[in-house]
Tab-separated table of C-alpha atoms in Angstrom:
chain	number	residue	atom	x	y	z
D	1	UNK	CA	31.953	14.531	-22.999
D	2	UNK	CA	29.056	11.945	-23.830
D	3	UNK	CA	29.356	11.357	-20.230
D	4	UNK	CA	27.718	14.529	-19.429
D	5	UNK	CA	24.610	14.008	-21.288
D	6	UNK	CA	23.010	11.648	-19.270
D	7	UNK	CA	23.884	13.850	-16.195
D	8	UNK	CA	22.750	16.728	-18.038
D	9	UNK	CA	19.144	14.965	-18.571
D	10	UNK	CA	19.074	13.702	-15.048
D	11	UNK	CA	19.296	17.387	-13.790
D	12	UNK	CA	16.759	19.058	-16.236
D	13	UNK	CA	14.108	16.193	-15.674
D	14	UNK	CA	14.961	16.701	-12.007
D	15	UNK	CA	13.745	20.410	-12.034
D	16	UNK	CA	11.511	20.208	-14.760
D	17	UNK	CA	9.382	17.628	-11.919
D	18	UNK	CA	9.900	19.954	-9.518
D	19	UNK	CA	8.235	22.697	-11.365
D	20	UNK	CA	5.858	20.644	-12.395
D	21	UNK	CA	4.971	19.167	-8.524
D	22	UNK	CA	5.303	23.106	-7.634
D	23	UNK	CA	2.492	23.937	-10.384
D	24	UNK	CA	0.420	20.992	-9.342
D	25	UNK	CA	0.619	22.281	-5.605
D	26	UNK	CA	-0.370	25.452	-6.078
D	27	UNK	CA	-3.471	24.054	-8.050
D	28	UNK	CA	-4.641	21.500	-5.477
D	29	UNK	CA	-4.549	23.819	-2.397
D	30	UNK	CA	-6.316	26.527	-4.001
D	31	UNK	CA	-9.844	24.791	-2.767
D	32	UNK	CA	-8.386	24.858	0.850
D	33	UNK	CA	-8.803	27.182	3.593
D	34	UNK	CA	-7.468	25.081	6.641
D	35	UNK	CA	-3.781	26.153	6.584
D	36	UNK	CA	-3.227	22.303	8.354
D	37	UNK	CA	-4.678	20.938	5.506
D	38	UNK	CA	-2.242	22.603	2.753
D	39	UNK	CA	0.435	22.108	5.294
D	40	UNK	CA	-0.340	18.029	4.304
D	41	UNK	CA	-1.008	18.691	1.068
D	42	UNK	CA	2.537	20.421	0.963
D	43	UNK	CA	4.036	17.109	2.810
D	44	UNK	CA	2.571	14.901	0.545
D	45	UNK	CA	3.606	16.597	-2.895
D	46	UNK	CA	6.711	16.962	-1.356
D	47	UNK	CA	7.167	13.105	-1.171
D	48	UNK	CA	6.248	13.043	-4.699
D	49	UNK	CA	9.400	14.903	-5.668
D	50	UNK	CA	11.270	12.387	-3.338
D	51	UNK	CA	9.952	9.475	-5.162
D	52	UNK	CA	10.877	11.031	-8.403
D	53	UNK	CA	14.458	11.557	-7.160
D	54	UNK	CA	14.301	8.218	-6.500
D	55	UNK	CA	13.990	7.155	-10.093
D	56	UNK	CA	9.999	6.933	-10.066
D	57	UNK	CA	6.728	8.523	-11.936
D	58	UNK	CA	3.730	8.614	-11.440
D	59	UNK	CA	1.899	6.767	-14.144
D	60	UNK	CA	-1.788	6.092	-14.747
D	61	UNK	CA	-3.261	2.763	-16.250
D	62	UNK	CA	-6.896	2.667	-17.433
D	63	UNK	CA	-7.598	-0.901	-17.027
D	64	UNK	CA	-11.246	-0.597	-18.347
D	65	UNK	CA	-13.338	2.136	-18.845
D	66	UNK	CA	-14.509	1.488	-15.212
D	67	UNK	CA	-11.253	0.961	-13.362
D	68	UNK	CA	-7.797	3.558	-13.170
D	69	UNK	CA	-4.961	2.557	-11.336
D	70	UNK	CA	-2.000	5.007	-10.675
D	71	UNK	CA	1.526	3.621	-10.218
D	72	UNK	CA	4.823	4.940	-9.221
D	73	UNK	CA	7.282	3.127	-11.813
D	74	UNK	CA	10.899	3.601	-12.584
D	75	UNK	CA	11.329	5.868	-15.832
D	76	UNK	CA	13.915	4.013	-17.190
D	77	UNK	CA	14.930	0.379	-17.306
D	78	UNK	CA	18.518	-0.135	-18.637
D	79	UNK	CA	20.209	-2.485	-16.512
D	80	UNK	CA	19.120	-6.094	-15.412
D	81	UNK	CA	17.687	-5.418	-12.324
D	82	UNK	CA	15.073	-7.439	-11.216
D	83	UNK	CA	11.549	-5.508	-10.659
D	84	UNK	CA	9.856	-5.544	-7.256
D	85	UNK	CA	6.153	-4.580	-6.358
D	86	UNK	CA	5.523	-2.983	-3.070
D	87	UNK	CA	1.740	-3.130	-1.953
D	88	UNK	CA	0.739	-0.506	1.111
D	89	UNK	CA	-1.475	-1.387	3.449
D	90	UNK	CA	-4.897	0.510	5.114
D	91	UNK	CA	-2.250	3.021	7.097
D	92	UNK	CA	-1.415	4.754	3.779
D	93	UNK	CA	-1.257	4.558	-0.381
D	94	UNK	CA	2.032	3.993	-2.673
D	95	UNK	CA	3.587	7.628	-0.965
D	96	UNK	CA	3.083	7.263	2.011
D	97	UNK	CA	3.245	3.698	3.064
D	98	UNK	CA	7.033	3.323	1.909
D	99	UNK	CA	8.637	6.477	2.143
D	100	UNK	CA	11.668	4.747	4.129
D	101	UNK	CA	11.966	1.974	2.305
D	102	UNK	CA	11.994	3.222	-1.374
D	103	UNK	CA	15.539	4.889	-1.322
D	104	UNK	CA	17.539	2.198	-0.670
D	105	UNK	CA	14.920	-0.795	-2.896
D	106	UNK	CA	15.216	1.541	-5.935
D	107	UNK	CA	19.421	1.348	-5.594
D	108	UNK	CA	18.543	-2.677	-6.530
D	109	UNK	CA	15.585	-3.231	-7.879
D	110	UNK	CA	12.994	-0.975	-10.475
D	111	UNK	CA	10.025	-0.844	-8.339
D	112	UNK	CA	6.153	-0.373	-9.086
D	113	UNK	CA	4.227	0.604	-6.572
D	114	UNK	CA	0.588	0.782	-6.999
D	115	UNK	CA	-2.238	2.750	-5.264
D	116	UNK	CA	-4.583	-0.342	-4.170
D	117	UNK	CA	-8.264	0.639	-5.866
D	118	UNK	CA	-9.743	3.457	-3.625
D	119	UNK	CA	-6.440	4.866	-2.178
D	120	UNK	CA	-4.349	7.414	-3.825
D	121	UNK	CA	-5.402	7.947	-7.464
D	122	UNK	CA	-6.582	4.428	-7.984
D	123	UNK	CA	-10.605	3.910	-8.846
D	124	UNK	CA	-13.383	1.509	-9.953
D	125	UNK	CA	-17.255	2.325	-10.422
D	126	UNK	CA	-17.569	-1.962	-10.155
D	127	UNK	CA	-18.972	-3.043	-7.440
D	128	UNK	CA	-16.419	-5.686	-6.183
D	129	UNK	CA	-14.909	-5.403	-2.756
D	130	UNK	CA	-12.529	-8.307	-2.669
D	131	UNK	CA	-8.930	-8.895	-2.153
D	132	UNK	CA	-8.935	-10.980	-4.610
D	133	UNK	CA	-10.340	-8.175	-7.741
D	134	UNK	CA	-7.450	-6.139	-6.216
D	135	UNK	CA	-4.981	-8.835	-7.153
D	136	UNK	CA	-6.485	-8.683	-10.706
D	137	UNK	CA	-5.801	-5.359	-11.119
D	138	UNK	CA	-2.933	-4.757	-9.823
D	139	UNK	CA	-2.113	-8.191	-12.341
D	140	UNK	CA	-3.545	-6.320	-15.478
D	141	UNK	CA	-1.965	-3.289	-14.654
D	142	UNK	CA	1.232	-4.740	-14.241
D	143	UNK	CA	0.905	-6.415	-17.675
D	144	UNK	CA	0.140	-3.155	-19.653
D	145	UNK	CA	2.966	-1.843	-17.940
D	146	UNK	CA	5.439	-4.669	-19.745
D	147	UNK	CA	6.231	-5.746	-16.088
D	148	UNK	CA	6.449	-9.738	-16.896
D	149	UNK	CA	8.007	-11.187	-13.882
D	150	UNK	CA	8.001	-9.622	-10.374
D	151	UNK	CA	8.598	-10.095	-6.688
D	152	UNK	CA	5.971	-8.632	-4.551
D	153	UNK	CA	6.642	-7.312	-0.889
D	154	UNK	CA	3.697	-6.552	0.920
D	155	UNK	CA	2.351	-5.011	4.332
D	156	UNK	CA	-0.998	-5.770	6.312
D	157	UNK	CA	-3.865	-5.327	3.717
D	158	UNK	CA	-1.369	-5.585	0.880
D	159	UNK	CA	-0.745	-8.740	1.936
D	160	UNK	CA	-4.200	-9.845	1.353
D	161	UNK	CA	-3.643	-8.769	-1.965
D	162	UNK	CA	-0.169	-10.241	-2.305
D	163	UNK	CA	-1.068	-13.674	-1.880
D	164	UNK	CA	-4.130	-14.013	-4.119
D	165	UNK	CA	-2.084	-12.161	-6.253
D	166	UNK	CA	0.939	-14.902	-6.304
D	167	UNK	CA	-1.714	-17.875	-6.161
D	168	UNK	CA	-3.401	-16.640	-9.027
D	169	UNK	CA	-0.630	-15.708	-11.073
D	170	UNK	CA	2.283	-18.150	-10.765
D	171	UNK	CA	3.799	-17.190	-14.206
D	172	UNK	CA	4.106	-13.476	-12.928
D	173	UNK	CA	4.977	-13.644	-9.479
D	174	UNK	CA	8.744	-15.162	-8.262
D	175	UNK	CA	8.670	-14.380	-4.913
D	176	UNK	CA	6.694	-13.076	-1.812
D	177	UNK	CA	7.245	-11.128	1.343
D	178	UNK	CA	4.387	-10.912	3.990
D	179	UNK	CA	4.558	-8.619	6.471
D	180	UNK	CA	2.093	-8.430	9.619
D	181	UNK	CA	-1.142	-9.583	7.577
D	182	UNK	CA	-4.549	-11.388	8.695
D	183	UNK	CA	-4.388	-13.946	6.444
D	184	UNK	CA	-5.192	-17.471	7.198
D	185	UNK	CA	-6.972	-16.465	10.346
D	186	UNK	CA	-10.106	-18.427	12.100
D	187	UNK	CA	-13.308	-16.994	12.143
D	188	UNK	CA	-12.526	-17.577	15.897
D	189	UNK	CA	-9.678	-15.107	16.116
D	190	UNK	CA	-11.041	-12.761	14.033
D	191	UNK	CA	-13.750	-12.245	16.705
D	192	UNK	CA	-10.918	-12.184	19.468
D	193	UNK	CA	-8.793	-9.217	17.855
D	194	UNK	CA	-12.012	-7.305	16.885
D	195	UNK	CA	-13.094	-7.664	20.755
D	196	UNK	CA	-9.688	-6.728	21.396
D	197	UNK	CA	-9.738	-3.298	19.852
D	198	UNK	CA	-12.177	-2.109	21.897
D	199	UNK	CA	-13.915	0.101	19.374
D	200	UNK	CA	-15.693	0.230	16.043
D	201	UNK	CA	-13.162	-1.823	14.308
D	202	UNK	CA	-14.242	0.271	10.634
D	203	UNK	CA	-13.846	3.667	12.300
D	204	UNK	CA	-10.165	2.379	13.180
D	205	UNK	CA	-9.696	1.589	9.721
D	206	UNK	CA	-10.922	4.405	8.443
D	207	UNK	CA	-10.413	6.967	10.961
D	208	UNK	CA	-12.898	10.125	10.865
D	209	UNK	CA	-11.632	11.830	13.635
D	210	UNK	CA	-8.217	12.661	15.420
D	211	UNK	CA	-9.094	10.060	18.199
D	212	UNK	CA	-10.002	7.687	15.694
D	213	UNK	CA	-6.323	8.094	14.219
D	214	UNK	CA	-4.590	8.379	17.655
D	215	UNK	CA	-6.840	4.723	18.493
D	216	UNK	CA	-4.850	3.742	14.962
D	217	UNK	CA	-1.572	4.947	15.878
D	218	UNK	CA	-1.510	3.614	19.259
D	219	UNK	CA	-2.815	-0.036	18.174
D	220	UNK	CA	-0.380	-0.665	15.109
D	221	UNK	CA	3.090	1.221	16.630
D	222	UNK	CA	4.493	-0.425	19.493
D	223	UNK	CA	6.471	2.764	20.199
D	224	UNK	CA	3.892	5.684	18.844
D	225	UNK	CA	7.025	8.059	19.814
D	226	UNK	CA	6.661	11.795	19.269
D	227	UNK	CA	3.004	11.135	17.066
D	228	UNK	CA	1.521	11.173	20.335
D	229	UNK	CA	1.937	14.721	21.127
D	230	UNK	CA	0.714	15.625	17.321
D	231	UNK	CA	-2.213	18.100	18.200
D	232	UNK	CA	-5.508	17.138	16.976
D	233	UNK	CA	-5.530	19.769	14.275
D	234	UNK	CA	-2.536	18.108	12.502
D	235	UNK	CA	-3.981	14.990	12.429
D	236	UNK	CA	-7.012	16.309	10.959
D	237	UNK	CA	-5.394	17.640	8.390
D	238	UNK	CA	-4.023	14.207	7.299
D	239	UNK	CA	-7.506	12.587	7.761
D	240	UNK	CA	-8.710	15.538	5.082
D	241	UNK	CA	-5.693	14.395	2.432
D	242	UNK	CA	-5.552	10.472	3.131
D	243	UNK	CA	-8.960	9.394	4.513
D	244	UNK	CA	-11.920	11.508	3.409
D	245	UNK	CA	-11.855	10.775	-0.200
D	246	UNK	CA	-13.394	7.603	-1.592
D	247	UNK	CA	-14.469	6.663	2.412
D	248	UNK	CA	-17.119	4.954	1.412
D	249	UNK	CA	-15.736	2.590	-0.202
D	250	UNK	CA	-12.930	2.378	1.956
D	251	UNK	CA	-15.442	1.231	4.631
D	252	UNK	CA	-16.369	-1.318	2.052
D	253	UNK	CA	-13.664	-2.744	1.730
D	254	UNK	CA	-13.238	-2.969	5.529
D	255	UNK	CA	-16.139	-4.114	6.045
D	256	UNK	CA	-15.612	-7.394	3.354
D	257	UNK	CA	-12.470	-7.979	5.235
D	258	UNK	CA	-14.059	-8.017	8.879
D	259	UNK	CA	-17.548	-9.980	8.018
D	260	UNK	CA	-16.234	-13.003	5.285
D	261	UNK	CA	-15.688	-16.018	6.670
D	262	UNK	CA	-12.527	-17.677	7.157
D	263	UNK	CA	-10.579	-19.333	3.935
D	264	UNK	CA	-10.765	-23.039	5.518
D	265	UNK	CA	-8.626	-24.288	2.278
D	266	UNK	CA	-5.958	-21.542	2.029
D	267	UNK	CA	-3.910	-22.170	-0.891
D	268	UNK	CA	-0.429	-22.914	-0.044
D	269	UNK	CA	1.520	-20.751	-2.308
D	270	UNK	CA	4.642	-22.368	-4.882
D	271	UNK	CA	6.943	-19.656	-4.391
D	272	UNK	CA	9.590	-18.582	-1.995
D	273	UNK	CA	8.374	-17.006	0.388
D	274	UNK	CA	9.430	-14.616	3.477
D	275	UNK	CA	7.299	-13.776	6.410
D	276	UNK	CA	7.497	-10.736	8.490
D	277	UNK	CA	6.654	-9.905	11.937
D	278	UNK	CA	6.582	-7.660	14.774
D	279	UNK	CA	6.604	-9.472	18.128
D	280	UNK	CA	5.201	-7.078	19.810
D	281	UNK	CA	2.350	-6.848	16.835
D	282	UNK	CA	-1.091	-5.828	18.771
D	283	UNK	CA	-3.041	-6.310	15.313
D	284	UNK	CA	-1.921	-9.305	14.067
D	285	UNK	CA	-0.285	-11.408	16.749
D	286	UNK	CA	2.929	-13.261	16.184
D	287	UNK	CA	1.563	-16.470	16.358
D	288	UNK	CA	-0.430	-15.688	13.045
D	289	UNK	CA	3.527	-15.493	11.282
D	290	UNK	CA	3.570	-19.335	12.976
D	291	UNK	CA	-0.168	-20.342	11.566
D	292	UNK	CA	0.649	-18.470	7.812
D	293	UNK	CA	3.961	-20.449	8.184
D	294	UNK	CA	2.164	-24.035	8.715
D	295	UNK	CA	0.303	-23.350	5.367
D	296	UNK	CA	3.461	-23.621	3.570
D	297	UNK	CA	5.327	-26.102	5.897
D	298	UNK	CA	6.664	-28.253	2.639
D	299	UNK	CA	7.657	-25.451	0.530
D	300	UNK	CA	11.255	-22.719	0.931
D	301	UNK	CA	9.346	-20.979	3.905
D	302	UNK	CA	11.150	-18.943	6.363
């Protein structure tokens, strides 16, 4: 019988969220007319309701009274599993970015995953652009949350943020996964993948248009697959939900990525750490993984 409260509590919280995400849908598309634009603001509530069958919540930290970040965080903690931090990359925020991956992580580890400042729910009125204020926030935010030792696993511009993050704070971080990021690259290939795209490397970034996003799609997926026959009023929609808010200063950010000069004395991080790759990676080319890799030649690297 005291078996069937928990379940009990699990079900009610279940559909009281999904009332709730059904209330806060009918709110936010109210200001809409494009029917392709509630049709993605449908999609992404609807992943909201998947994270919280996950185990997650939304949960907002006000770091200052300048800076908010939101989190997804597991509601409860009552085993010993260790906690995890997943950081997105440009392509998406804490929804979107890991929507196959959170499932199965949240079966063995409690995960927070943060919007990065300007994506998602996350904000600042400072004026700092850098990687590395990222890494402080996400830090601080972490702390409030009670979070005192982590692993971080990270994806392109995450991973900018990941390893400032771990070099910065060795007493929170254990461990570190890297996956198909820019850093420890030369001013000198820099230049050569920014020729390489073709195109204004910001507009990529932070696509305005459905070309824009196709230019995106096509450059960071080896095998776009059935995206490429998305019509143009589709993708639209998604720029109108992901892209258009805070663009500015997603440019900004962009733009302090593409213009600051190469770290010549990386740090070489202290913890374990796993790199990963995509061979066929037209953004960050495999030999990058190699380069990162010589950085840490005399620590657990693999």
């Amino acid at each position: 019988m005291a078996m069937a409260y928990p379940k009990l509590y699990n079900v009610l919280s279940f559909y009281l969220a999904t009332i709730i995400a059904i209330s806060q849908i009918l709110i936010s598309i109210l200001p809409y007319l494009n029917p392709i634009t509630l049709l993605i603001t449908l999609a992404d509530a609807l992943l909201s309701l998947y994270l919280r069958s996950c185990g997650l919540c939304p949960c907002t930290v006000e770091l200052d009274d300048q800076t908010t970040m939101n989190f997804w965080v597991a509601n409860s903690r009552r085993s010993n599993k260790p906690a995890l931090v997943m950081l997105h990359g440009y392509g998406g925020n804490s929804k979107w970015q890991f929507i196959h991956q959170v499932g199965l992580l949240s079966q063995s580890f409690y995960l927070y995953i943060p919007d990065l400042l300007f994506f998602g729910k996350s904000y600042t009125n400072r004026l700092e652009r850098t990687e590395v204020f990222q890494a402080k926030c996400v830090a601080e935010g972490l702390k409030r949350l009670g979070v005192e030792r982590f692993a971080v696993y990270s994806i392109s511009y995450g991973g900018y943020v990941a390893y400032w993050l771990a070099e910065m704070y060795p007493e929170l971080v254990e461990k570190v996964v890297v996956v198909s990021c820019g850093v420890g690259m030369t001013e000198e290939q820099k230049r050569e993948q920014i020729n390489k795209v073709g195109s204004n490397a910001l507009n990529l970034l932070v696509p305005e248009s459905a070309h824009d996003l196709r230019l995106l799609v096509n450059l960071t997926m080896h095998k776009p697959g059935p995206s490429k026959w998305v019509p143009d009023i589709f993708l639209h929609g998604f720029i109108n939900v992901t892209y258009k808010q805070h663009r500015k200063e997603k440019l900004e950010l962009a733009e302090h990525l593409l213009r600051k000069k190469a770290d010549i004395d990386l740090p070489i991080l202290t913890q374990e750490t796993l790199i990963i790759w995509g061979d066929k990676d037209d953004v960050f080319p495999v030999y990058l993984a190699y380069q990162l890799q010589s950085w840490g030649q005399n620590q657990r690297w693999r």
